[in-house]
Coordinates of C-alpha atoms and ligand atoms in Angstrom, one line a residue:
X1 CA -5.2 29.0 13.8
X2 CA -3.5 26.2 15.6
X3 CA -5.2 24.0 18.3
X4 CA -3.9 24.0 22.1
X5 CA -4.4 20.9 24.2
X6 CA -7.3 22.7 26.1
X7 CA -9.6 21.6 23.3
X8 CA -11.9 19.1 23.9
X9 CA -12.1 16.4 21.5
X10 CA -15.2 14.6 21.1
X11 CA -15.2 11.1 19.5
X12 CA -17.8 9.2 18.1
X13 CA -18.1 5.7 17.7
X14 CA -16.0 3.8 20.3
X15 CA -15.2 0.6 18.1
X16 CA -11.6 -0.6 16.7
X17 CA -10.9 3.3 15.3
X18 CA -13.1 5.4 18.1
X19 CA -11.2 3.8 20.8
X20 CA -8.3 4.4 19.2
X21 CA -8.4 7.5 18.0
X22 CA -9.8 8.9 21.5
X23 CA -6.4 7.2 22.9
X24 CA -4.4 9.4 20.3
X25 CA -5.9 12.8 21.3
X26 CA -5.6 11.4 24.7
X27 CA -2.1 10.3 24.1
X28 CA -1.6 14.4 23.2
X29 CA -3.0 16.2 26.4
X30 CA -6.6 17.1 25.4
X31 CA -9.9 15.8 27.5
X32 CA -11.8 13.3 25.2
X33 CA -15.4 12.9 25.1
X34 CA -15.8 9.2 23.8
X35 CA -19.6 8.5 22.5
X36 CA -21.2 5.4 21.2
X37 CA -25.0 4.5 20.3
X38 CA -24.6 1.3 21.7
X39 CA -24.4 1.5 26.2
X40 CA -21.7 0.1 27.4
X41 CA -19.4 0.5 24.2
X42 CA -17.6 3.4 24.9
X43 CA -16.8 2.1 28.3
X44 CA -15.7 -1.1 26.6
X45 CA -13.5 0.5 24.0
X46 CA -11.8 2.6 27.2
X47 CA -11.1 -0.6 28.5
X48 CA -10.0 -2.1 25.4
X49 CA -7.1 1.2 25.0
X50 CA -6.2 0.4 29.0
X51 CA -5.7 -3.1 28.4
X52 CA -3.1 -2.1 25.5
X53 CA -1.2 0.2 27.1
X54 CA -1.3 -1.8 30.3
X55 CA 0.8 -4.1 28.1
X56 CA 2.6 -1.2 27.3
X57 CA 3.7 -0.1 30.9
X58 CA 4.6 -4.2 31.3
X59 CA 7.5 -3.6 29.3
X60 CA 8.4 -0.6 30.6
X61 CA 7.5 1.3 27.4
X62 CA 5.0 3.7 29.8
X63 CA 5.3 5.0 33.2
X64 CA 2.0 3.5 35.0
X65 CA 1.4 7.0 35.8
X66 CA 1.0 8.2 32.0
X67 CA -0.8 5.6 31.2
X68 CA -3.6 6.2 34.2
X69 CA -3.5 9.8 33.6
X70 CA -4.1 9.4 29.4
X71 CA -7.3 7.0 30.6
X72 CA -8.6 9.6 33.4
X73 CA -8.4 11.8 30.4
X74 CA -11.2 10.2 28.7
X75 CA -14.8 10.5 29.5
X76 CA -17.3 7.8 28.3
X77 CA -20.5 9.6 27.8
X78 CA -24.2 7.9 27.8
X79 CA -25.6 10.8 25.2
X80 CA -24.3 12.4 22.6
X81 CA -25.6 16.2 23.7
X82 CA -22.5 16.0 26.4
X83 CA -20.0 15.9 23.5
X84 CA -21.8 19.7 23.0
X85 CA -18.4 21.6 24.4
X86 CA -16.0 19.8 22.1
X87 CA -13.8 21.8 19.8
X88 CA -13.1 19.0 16.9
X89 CA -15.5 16.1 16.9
X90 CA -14.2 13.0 15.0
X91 CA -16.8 10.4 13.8
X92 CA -16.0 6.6 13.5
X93 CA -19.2 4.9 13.2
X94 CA -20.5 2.5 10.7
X95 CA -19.6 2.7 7.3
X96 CA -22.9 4.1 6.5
X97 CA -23.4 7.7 4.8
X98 CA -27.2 8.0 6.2
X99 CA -26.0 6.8 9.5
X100 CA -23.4 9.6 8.9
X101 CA -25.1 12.2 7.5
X102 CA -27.7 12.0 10.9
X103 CA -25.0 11.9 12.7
X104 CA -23.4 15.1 11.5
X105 CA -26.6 16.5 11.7
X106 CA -26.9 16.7 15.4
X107 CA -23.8 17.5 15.8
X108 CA -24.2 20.7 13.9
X109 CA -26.9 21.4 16.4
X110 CA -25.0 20.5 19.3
X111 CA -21.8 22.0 18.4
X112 CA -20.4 25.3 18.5
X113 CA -20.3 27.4 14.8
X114 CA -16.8 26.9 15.0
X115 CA -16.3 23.3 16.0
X116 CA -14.8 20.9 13.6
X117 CA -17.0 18.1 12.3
X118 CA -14.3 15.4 11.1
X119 CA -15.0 11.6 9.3
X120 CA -13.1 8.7 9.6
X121 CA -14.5 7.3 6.5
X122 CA -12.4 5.2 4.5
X123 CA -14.7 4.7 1.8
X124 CA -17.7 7.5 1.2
X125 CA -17.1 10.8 -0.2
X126 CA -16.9 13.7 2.1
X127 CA -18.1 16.1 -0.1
X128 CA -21.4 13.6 0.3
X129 CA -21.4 13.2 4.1
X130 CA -21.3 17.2 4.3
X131 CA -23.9 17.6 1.7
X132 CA -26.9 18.3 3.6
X133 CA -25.4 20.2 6.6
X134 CA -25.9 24.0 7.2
X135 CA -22.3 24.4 7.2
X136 CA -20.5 21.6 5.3
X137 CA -17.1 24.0 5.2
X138 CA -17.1 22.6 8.8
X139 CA -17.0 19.5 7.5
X140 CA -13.3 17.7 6.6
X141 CA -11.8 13.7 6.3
X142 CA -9.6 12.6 9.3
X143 CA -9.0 9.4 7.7
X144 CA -6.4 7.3 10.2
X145 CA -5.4 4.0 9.8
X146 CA -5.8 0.8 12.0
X147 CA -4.4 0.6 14.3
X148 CA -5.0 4.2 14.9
X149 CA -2.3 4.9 18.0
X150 CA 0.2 3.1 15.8
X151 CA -0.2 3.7 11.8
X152 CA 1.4 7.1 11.9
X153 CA -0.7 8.3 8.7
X154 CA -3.8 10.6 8.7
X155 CA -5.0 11.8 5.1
X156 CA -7.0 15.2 5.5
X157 CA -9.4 14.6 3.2
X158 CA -11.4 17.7 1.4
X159 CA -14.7 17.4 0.7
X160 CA -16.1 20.0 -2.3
X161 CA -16.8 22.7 0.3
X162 CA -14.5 22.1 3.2
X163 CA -12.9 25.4 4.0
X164 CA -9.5 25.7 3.1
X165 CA -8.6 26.4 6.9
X166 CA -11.0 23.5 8.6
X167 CA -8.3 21.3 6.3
X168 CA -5.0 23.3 7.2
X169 CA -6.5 23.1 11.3
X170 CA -7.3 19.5 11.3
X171 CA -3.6 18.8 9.6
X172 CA -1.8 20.8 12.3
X173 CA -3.8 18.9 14.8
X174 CA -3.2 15.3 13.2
X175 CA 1.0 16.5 12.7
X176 CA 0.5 17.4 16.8
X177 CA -0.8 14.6 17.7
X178 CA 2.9 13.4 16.2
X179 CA 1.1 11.7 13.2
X180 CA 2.2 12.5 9.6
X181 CA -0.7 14.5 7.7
X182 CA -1.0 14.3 4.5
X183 CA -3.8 16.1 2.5
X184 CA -6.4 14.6 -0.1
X185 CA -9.3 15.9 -2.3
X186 CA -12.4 13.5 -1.3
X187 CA -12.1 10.7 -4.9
X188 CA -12.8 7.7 -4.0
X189 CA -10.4 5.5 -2.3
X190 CA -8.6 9.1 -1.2
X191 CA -4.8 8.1 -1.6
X192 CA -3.7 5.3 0.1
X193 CA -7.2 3.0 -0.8
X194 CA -6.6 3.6 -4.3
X195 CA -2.8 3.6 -5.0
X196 CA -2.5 1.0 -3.0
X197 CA -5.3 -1.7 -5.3
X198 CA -2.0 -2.9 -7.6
X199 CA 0.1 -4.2 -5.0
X200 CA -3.0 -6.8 -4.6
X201 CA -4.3 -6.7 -8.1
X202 CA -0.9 -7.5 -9.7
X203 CA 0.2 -10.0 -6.8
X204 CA -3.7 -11.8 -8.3
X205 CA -2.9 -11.3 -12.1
X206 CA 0.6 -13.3 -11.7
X207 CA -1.0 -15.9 -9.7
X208 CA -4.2 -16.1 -12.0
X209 CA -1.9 -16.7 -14.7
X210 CA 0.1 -19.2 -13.4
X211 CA 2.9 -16.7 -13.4
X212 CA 4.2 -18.2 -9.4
X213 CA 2.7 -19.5 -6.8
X214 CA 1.4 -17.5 -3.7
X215 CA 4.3 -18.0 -1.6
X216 CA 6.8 -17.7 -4.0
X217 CA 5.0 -14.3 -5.0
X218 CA 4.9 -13.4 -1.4
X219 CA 8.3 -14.6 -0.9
X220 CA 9.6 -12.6 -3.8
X221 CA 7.7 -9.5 -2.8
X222 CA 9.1 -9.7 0.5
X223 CA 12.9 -10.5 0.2
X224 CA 13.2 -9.0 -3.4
X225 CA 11.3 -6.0 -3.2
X226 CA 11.3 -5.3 0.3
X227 CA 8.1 -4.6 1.5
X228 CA 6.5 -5.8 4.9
X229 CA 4.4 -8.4 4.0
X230 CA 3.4 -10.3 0.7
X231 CA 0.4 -9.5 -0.8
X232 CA -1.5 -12.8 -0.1
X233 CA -0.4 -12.5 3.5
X234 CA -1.1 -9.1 3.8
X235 CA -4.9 -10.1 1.9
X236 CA -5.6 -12.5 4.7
X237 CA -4.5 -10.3 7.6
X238 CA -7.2 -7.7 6.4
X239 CA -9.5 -10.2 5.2
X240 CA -10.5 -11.2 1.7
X241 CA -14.1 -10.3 2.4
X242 CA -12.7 -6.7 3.6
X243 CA -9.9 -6.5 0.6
X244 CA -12.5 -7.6 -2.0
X245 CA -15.1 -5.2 -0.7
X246 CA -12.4 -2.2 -1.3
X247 CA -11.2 -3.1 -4.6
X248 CA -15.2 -3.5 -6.0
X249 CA -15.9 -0.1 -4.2
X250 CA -13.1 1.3 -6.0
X251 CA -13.7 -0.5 -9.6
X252 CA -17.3 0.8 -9.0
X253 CA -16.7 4.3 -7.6
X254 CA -14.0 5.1 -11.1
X255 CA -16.9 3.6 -13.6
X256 CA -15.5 0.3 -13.6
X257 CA -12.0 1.5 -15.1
X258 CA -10.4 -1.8 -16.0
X259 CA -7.1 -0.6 -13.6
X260 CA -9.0 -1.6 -10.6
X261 CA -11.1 -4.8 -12.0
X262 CA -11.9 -7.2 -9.1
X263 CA -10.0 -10.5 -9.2
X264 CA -12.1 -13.7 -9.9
X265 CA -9.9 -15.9 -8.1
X266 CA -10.3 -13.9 -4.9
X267 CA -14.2 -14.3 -5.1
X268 CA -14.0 -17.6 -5.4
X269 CA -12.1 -17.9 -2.1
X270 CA -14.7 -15.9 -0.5
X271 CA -17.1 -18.3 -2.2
X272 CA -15.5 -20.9 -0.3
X273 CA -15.4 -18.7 3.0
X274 CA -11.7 -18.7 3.1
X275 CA -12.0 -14.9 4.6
X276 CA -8.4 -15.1 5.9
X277 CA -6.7 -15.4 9.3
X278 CA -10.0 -15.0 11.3
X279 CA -12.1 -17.8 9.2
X280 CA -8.5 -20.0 10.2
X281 CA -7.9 -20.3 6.3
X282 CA -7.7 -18.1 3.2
X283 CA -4.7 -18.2 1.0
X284 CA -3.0 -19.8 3.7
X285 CA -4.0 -22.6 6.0
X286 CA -4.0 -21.1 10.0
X287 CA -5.2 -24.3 11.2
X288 CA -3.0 -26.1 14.2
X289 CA -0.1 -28.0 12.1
X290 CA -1.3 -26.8 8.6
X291 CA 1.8 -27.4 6.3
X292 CA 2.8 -24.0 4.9
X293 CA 3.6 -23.8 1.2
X294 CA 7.3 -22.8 0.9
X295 CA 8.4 -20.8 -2.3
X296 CA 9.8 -22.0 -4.9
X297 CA 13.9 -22.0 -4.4
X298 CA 16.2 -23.1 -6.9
X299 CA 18.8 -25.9 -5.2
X300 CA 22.4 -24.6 -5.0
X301 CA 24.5 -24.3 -8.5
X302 CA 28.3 -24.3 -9.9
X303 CA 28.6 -20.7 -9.7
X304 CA 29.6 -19.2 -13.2
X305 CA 33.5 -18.2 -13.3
X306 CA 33.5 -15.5 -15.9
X307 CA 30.7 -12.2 -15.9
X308 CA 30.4 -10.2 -18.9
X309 CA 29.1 -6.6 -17.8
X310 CA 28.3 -5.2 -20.8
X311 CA 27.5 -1.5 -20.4
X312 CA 28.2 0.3 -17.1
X313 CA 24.3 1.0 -16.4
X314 CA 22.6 0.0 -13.1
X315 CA 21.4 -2.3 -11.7
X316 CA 24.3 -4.5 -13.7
X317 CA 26.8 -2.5 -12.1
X318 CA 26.0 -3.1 -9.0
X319 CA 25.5 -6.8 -9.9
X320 CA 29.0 -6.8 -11.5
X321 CA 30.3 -5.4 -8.6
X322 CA 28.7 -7.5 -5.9
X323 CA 30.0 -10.4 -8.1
X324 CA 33.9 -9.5 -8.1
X325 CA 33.6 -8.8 -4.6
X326 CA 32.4 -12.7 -4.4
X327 CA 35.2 -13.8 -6.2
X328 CA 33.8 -13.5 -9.6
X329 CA 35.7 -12.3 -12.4
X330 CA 34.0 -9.5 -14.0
X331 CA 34.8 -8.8 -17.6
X332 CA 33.7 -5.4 -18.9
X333 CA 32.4 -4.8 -22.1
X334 CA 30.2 -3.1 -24.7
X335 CA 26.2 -2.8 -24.3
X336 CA 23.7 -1.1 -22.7
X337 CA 23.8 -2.7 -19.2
X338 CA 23.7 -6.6 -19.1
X339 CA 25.2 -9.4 -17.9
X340 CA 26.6 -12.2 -20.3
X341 CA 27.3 -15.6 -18.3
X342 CA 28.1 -19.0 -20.1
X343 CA 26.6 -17.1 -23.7
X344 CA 23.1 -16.0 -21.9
X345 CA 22.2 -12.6 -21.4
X346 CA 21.0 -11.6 -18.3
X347 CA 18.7 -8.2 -18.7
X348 CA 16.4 -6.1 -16.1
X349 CA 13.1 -7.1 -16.9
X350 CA 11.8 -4.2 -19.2
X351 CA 7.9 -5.6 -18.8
X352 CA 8.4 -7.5 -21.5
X353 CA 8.6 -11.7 -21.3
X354 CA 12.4 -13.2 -21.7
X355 CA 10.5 -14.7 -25.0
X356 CA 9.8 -11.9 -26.3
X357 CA 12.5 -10.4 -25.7
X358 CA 14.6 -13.2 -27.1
X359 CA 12.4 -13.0 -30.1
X360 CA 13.0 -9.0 -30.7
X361 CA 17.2 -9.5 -30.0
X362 CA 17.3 -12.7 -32.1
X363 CA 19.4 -14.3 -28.9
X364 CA 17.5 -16.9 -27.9
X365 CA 19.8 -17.2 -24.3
X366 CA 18.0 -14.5 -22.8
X367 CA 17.3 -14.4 -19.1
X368 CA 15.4 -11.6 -17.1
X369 CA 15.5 -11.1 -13.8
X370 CA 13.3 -8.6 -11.2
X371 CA 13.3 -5.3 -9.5
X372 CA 14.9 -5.4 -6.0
X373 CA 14.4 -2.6 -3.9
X374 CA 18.6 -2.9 -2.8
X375 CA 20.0 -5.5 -4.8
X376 CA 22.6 -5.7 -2.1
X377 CA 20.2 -6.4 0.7
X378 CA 17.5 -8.4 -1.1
X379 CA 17.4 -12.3 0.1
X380 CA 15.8 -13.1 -3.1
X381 CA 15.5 -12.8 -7.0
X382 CA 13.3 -13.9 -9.2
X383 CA 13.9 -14.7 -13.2
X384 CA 13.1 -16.3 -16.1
X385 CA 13.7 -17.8 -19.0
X386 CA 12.9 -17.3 -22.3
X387 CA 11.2 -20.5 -24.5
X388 CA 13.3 -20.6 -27.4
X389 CA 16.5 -21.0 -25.2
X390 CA 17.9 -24.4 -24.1
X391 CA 16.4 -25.9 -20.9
X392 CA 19.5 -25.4 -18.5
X393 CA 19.7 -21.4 -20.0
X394 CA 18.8 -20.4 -16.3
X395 CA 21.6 -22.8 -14.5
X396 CA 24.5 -20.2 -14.6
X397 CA 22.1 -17.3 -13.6
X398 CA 21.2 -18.9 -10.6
X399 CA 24.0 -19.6 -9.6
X400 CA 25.6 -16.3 -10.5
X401 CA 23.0 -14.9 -7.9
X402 CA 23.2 -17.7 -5.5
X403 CA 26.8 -16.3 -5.4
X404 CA 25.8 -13.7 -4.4
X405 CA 23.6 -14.8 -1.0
X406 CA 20.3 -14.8 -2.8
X407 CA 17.8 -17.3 -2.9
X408 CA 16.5 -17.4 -6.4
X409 CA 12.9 -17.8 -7.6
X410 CA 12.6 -19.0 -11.2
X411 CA 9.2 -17.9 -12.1
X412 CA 6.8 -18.4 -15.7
X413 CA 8.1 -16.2 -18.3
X414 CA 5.7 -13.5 -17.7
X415 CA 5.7 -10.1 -18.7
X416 CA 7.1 -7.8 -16.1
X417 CA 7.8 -10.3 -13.7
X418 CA 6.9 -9.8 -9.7
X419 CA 8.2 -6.7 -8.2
X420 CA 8.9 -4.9 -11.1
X421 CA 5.1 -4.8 -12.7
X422 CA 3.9 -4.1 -9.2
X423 CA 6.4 -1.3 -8.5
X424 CA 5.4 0.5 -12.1
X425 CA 1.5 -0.1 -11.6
X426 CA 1.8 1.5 -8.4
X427 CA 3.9 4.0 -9.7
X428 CA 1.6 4.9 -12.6
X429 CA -1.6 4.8 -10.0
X430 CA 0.6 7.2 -7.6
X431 CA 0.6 9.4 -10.7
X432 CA -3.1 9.2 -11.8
X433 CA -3.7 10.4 -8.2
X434 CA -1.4 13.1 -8.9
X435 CA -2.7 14.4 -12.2
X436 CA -6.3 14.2 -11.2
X437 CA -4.8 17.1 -8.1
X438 CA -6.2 14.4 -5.3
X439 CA -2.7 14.6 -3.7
X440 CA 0.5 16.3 -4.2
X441 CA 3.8 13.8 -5.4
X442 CA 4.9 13.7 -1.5
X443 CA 2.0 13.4 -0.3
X444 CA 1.1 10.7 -2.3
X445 CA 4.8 9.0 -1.4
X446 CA 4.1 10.0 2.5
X447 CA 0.6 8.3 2.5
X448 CA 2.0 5.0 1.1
X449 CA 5.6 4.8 3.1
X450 CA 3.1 5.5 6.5
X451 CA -0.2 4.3 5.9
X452 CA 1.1 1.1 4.2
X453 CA 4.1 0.6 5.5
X454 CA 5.7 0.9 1.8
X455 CA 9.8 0.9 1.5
X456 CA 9.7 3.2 -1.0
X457 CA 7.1 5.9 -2.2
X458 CA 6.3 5.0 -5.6
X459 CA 7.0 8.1 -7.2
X460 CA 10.1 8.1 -5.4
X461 CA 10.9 4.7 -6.8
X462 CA 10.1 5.4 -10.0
X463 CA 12.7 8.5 -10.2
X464 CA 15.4 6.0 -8.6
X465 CA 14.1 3.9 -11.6
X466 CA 14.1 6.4 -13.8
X467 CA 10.4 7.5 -15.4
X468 CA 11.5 6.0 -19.4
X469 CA 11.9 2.7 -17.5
X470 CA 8.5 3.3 -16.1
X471 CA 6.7 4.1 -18.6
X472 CA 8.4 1.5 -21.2
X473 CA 7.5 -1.4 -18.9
X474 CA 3.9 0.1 -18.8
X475 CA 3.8 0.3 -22.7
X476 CA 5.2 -3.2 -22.7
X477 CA 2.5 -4.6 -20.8
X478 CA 0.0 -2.9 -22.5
X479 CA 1.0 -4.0 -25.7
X480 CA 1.1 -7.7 -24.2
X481 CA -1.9 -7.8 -22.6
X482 CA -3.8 -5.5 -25.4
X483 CA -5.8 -4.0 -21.9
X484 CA -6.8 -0.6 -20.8
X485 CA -5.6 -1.6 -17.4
X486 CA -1.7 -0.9 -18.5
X487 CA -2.3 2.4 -20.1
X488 CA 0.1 4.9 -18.8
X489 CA -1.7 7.9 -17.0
X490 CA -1.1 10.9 -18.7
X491 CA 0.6 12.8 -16.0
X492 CA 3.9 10.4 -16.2
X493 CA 4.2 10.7 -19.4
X494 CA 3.9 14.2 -19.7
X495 CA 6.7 14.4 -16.8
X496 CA 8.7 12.2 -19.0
X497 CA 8.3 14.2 -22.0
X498 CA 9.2 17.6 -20.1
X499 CA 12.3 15.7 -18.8
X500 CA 11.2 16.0 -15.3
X501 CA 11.1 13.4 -12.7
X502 CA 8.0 12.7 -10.5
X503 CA 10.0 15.1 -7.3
X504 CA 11.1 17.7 -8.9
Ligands
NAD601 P1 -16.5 -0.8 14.4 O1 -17.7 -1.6 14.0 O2 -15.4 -1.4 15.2 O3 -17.1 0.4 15.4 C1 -18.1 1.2 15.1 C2 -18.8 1.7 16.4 O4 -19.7 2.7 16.0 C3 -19.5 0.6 17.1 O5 -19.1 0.5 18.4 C4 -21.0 1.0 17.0 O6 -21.8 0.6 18.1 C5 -20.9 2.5 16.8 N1 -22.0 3.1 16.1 C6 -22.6 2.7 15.0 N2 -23.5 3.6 14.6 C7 -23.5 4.6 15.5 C8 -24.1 5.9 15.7 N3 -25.1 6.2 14.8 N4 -23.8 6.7 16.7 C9 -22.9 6.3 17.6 N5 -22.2 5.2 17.5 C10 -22.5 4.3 16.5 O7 -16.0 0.0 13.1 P2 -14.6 0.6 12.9 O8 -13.7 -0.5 12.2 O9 -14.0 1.3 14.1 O10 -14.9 1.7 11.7 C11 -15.5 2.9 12.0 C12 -15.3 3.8 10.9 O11 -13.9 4.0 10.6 C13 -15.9 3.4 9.6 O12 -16.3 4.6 8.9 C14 -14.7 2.8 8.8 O13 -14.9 2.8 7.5 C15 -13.6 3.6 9.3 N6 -12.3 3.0 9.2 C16 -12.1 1.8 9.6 C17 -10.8 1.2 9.6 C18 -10.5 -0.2 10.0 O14 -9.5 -0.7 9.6 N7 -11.3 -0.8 10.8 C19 -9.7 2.0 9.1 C20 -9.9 3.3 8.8 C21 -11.2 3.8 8.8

């Protein structure tokens, strides 16, 4: 049974997400009930949504007259028994499951038998916030994101006994509300929390190993992979208190599975205080006239006249191509898809270092170079060299790619490089979530192209990649590193070995 506009929603908890999410239903037609324990707040978070759109109907993205009649819409209440005739009440108060669970409590009381309790939670389980109500099939995760009238995601999270159609009615309501639903069983982190711990924890690893520095990782993740923000910006947008606090209640919530291990260099900038944009300083420096590190960009180079491409296989196609249509002269030859230049071979990083690779091929000229999400529209590539080739191995590679309008990064020879280890740990998470039924493969891909802001889904990109490259660069780091934390989850492999992809 689908929702019409006439039902009332009742929010509670007018804060960052209440507000928000009251604008949303708001935003859709239906009369909101907006409740808060503390008196004035839910006034103060009305204000806060007409102040936005007000900016909104400045340049002329909203008539005046929407935007007023969305406000009249909602009603600021001064108890929470005059949220009583609301059809769906959505909670966003603290972060607390006995504050919850009271909360729910009264509402059950208040409520209709057939309202729908919902939680914006982003952290406890449902199945716990439900636990001691008369009717916890009532009971279902509206998880949005923040800002909640912009972040298009809401994950429908299912607690143990949340009825099959409480979940189905709170999607179609989310999907009219012009968001994209995706649905989730309540594990921790739901989808997007817990897929998304590598893009950080990887970005952490190559810096805690002296890998790059944090703007050349940013930079790299960025212009080379072609997601929003780096990982140490994106860190001290949300805060490294906040980001820190996520990743321990993960690590903690999964038993302390090595995958989502806590970084120490992070802790040690919240030791400092260095919380992020709103302390003025975390990775970055905010302060007025701070010098901002640049990444590191290798200075222009003769450009390399004649391109082996030695196997037809992308991405060295694409690369050979690219470079004939900059004037290059592409030679083609025999291999399995790499590029020679001036007697170095240039190979896709396969997670292992160019070292060791140079060690297994005997050519000690080896030079690996990242994942791009689009080699043809990526501003950037990182490589690397391997030890036991001459110092000036990586001279024709960059500028073979400075040929071809890149900047290039040329980062320690570690395994797996920047965008690549990230892409396959995120990938392999993606597919943890998968096999352990907490999402389906497109919703998993949905939650992390619209909740994060992702280019790709990861599943997705690990199809373009194909899964045998995934799974080899996740052996390769595992056998590097000798940690639980690369193990391949059982789901991709058993794709792999049924020759399917993750979409299929
Ligand atoms: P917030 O601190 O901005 O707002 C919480 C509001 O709830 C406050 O106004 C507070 O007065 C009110 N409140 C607290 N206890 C109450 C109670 N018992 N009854 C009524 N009102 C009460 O917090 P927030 O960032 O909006 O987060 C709210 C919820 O949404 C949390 O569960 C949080 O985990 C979740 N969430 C937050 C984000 C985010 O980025 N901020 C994103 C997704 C989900």
């Amino acid at each position: 049974m689908s929702m019409s506009q006439d039902t009332v929603i009742g929010v509670v908890g007018a804060g960052t997400m209440g507000a928000g999410i009251a604008q949303v239903a708001a935003a859709a037609g239906h009369s909101v009930l907006l409740f808060d324990a503390v008196e004035g707040a839910a006034a103060a978070g009305l204000e806060r949504s007409a102040k936005g759109l007000s900016r909104l109907v400045e340049r002329g993205k909203m008539e005046a007259e929407v935007r007023d009649a969305l406000l009249a819409r909602v009603r600021p209440c001064g108890e929470l028994r005059e949220l009583a005739p609301a059809g769906v009440v959505i909670e966003a108060i603290v972060e607390q499951l006995e504050a919850k669970r009271e909360l729910f409590k009264q509402l059950e009381a208040l409520c209709g038998p057939d309202a729908i309790l919902a939680t914006n939670t982003s952290s406890i389980s449902v199945t716990s916030i439900g636990a001691q109500l008369g009717r916890p099939q009532r009971l279902v995760g509206m998880h949005f994101f923040n800002p909640a009238p912009v972040m298009r995601l809401v994950e429908i999270v299912s607690g143990l006994e949340t009825s099959p159609a409480v979940a189905e009615q709170a999607f179609a309501l989310a999907e009219a509300w012009g968001k994209v639903a995706v649905r989730a069983r309540s594990t921790p982190g739901f989808i997007v929390n817990r897929v998304a711990r590598p893009f950080y924890a990887e970005a952490l690893r190559i810096f805690e190993e002296g890998g790059a520095d944090i703007a050349t990782i940013d930079a790299v993740m960025r212009e080379s992979g072609g997601f929003r923000m780096g990982p140490f910006e994106l860190m001290d947008l949300i805060g490294n208190d906040i980001n820190y606090a996520v990743t321990c209640s993960v690590f903690d919530a999964y038993n302390q599975d090595p995958r989502f291990r806590p970084s120490l260099a992070q802790l040690e900038l919240l030791n400092a205080g260095r919380l992020g944009r709103k302390s003025g300083r975390g990775w970055y420096d905010y302060g007025a006239g701070a010098e901002q590190p640049e990444p590191r960009t290798a200075f222009p180079t003769p450009i390399p006249e004649l391109v082996g491409l030695c196997g037809r296989v992308e991405p060295a196609a694409t690369l050979a191509a690219m470079a004939r249509a900059a004037g290059i002269q592409v030679e083609e030859l025999p291999g399995n898809g790499y590029l020679e230049m001036a007697g170095v071979e240039l190979h896709l990083s396969d997670g292992r270092s160019a070292t060791e690779r140079a060690a297994a091929s005997g050519h000690a000229k080896t030079v690996v170079y990242d994942l791009a999400g689009d080699y043809r529209k990526a501003g950037r590539i990182a490589i690397a060299a391997a030890a036991q080739g001459p110092e000036h191995e990586v001279l024709p590679v960059c500028g073979f790619f400075q040929a071809l309008g890149k900047s290039v990064s040329v980062i320690d020879d570690i395994p797996g490089m920047i965008v690549l280890r990230t892409v396959a740990m995120l990938a392999n998470e993606a597919g943890d979530a998968v096999g352990q039924r907490v999402a389906s493969p497109a919703g998993v891909d949905q939650a992390m192209r619209f909740g994060v802001n992702y280019p790709k889904g990861p599943l997705a990109w690990a199809d373009e990649l194909g899964l045998e490259t995934v799974v080899t660069v996740l052996d390769h780091l595992a056998a590097h590193y000798g940690e639980d934390r690369y193990r391949v989850s059982s789901w991709l492999r058993r794709r792999l070995a049924a020759g399917r992809a993750c979409h299929d």
